[in-house]
Coordinates of C-alpha atoms in Angstrom, one line a residue:
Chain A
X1 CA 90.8 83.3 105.7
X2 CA 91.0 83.1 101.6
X3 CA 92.9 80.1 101.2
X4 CA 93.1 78.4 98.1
X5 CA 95.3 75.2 98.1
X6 CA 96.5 73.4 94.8
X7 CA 97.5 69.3 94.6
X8 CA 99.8 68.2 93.6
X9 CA 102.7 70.9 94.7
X10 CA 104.7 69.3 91.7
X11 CA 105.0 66.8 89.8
X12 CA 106.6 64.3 87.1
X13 CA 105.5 62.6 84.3
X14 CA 106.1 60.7 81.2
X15 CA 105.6 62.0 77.4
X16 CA 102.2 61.3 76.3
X17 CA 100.1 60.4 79.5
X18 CA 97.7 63.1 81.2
X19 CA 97.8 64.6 84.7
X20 CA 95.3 66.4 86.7
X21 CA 96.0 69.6 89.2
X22 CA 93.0 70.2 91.9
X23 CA 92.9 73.5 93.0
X24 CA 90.3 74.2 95.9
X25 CA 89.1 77.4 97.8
X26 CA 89.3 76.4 101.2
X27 CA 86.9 78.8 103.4
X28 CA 84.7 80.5 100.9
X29 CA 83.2 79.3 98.2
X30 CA 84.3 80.4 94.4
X31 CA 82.1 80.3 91.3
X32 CA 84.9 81.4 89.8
X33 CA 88.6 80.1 89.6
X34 CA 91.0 80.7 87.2
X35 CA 94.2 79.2 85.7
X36 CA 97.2 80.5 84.8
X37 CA 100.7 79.3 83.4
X38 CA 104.0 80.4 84.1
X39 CA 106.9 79.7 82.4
X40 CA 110.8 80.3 84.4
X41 CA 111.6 83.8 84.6
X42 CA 108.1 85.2 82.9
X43 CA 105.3 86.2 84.4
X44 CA 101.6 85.0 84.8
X45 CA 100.2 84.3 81.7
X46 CA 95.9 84.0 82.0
X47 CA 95.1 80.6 80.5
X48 CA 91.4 79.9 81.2
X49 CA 88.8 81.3 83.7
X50 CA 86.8 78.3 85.0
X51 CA 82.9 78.8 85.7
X52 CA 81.0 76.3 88.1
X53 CA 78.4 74.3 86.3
X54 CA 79.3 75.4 83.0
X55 CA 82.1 75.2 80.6
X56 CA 85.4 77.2 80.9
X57 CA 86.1 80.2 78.9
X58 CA 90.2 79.8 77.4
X59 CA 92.5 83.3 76.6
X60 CA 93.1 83.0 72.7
X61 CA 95.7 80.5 71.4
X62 CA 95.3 77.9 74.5
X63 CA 94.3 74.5 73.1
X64 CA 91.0 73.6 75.5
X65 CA 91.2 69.9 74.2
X66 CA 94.8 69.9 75.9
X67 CA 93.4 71.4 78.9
X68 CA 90.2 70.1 80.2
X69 CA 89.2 72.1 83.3
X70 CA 86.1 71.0 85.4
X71 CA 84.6 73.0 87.9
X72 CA 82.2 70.6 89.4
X73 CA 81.5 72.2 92.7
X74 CA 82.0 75.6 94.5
X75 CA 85.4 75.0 96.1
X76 CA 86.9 72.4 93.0
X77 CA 88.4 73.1 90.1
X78 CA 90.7 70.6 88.1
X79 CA 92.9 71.2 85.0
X80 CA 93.9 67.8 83.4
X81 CA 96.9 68.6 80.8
X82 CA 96.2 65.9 78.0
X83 CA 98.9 63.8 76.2
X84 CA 101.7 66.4 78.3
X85 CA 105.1 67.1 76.1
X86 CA 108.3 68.4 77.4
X87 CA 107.0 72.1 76.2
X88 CA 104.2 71.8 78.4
X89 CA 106.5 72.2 81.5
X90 CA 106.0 75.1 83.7
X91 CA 104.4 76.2 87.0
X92 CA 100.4 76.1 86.7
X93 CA 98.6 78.2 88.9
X94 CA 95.3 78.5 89.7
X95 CA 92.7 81.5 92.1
X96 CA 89.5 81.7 93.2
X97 CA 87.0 84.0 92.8
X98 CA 85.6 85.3 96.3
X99 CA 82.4 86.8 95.0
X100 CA 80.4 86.9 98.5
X101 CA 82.5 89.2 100.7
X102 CA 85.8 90.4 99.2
X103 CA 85.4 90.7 95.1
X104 CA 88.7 89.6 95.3
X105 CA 90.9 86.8 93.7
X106 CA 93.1 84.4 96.0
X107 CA 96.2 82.7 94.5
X108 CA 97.1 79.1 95.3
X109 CA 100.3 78.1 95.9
X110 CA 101.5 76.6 92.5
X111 CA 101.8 73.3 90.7
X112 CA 105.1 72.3 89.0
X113 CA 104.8 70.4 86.1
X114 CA 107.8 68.5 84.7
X115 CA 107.5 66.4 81.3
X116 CA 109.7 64.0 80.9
Chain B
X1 CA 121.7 99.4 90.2
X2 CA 119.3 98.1 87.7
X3 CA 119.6 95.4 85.6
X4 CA 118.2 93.8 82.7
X5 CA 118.3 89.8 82.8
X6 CA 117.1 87.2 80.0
X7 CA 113.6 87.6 80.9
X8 CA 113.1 89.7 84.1
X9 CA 114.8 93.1 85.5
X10 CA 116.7 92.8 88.5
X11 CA 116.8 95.7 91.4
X12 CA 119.5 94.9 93.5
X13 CA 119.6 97.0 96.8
X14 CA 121.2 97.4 99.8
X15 CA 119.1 96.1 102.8
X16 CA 117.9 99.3 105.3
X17 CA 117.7 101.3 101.9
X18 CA 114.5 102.2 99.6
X19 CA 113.1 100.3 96.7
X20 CA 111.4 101.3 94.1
X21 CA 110.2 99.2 90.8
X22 CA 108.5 100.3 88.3
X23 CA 105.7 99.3 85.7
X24 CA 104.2 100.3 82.9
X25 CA 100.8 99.4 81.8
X26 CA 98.7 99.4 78.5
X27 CA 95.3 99.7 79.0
X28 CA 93.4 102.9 80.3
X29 CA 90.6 101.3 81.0
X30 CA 92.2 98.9 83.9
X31 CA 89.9 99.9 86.9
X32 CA 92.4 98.8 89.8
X33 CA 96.5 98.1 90.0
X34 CA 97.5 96.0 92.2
X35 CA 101.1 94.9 93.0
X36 CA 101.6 91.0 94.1
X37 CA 104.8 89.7 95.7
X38 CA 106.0 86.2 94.3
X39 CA 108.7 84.1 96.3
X40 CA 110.6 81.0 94.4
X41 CA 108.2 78.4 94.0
X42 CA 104.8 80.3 95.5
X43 CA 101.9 81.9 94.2
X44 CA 101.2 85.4 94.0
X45 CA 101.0 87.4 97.2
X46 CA 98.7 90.4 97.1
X47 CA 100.7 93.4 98.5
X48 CA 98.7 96.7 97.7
X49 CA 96.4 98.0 95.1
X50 CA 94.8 101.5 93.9
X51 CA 91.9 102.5 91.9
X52 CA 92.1 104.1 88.9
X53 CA 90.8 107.1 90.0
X54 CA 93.6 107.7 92.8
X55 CA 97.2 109.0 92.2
X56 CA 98.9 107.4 95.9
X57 CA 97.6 104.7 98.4
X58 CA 100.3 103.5 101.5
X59 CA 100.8 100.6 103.3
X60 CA 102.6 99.4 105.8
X61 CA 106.0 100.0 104.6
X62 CA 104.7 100.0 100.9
X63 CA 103.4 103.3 99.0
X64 CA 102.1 102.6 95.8
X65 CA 102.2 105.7 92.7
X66 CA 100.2 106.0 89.6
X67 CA 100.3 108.2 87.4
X68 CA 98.0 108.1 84.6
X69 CA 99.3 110.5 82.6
X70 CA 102.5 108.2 81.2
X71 CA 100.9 104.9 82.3
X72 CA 103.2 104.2 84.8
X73 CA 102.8 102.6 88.4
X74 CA 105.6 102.2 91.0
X75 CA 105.7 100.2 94.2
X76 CA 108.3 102.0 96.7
X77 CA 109.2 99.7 99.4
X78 CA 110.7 101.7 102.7
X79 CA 113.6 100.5 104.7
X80 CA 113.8 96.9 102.7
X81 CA 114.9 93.6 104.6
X82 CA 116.5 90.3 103.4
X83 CA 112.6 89.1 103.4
X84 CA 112.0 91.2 100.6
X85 CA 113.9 89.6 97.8
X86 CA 111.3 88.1 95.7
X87 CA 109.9 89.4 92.2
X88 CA 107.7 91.6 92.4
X89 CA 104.7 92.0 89.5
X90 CA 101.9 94.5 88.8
X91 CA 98.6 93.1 87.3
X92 CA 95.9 95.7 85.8
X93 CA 92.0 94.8 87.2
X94 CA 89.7 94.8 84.4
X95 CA 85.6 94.5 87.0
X96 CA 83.9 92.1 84.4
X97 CA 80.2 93.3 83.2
X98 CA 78.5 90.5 84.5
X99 CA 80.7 90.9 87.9
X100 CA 84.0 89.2 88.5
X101 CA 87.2 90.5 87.4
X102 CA 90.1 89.7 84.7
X103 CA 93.8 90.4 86.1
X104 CA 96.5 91.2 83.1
X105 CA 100.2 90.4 84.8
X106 CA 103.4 92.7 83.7
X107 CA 106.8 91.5 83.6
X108 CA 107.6 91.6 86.9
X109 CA 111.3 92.3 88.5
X110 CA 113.4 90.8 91.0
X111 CA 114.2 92.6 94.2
X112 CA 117.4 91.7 95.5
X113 CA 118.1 92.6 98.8
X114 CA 122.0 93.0 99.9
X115 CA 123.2 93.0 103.4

């Protein structure tokens, strides 16, 4: 149980266009998911904590115009990286909140971004 | 021995030996640790945690230390195997007021296991 999946597992794009990354709690539902960002070599750094039906909250100094996260329903999240540059590289990761049983946050299994 | 890299310590052992890597943390006010295991290109994988309010928990193979005194946290890791290498990072548990939690990520280090 506690799965949380992420799509794509990587990906490529060009300077200046956007790209999305779904992250979604399998077997329980999550009001709560959050996103981190990882950089080689570093560890997880917190970017945003995603609330269903309402708006995210971001960590200080993360742009939320460059990162637009929805959290449309119970087991969906999305974080859409806006006009991506080469600096926004790095391995996005998202979890889920399971606030029925376990109190507990699930990781997903990463999304690596390359900007081209 | 122990080893400093650009970014992230490195633990190199032998494999049938015992590991143990430390942390230090910041806050007093973290109400869990937990210790996560991350493999090249995977998420986080929840290993063990402790409260706050406990000095040792154990695991299967895994004993986890705090001491609150010098706000410092060690994960030792008994008879290690190949399947260990990975790096290895402790996050502080902040329980939000209005329930949920926050998770704070330290350096981490990377457990290399020699055969």
């Amino acid at each position: 149980g506690a799965v949380v999946s992420q799509h794509p597992s990587w990906v490529i794009c060009k300077s200046g266009t956007s790209v999305k990354i779904e992250c979604r709690s399998l077997d329980f539902q999550a009001t709560t998911m959050f996103w981190y960002r990882q950089f080689p070599k570093q560890s997880l750094m917190l970017m945003a904590t995603s609330n269903e039906g309402s708006k995210a909250t971001y960590e200080q100094g993360v742009e939320k115009d460059k990162f637009l996260i929805n959290h449309a329903s119970l087991t969906l999240s999305t974080l859409t990286v806006t006009s991506a540059h080469p600096e926004d590289s790095s391995f996005y990761i998202c979890s889920a909140y399971d606030d029925s049983y376990t109190y507990e946050q699930y990781f997903g299994p990463g999304t690596r971004l390359t900007v081209t | 021995g122990e080893s400093v890299g650009l970014h992230l310590p490195t633990l190199s052992v032998q494999e049938g030996d015992n590991s143990i890597i430390n942390c230090a943390y910041s806050n007093s006010a973290s109400d869990y640790f937990i210790w996560y295991k991350q493999e090249s290109g995977k998420g986080p994988q929840f290993i063990i945690d402790i409260r706050s309010n406990m000095d040792k928990r154990q695991g299967q193979r895994v004993t986890v230390l705090l001491n609150k005194t010098v706000k410092h946290l060690s994960l030792q890791i008994a008879a290690t195997q190949p399947g260990d290498s990975a790096v290895y990072f402790c996050a502080e548990k902040y329980i939000l007021t209005g329930g949920g939690n926050k998770l704070t990520f330290g350096t981490g280090t990377q457990l290399k296991v020699e055969l």
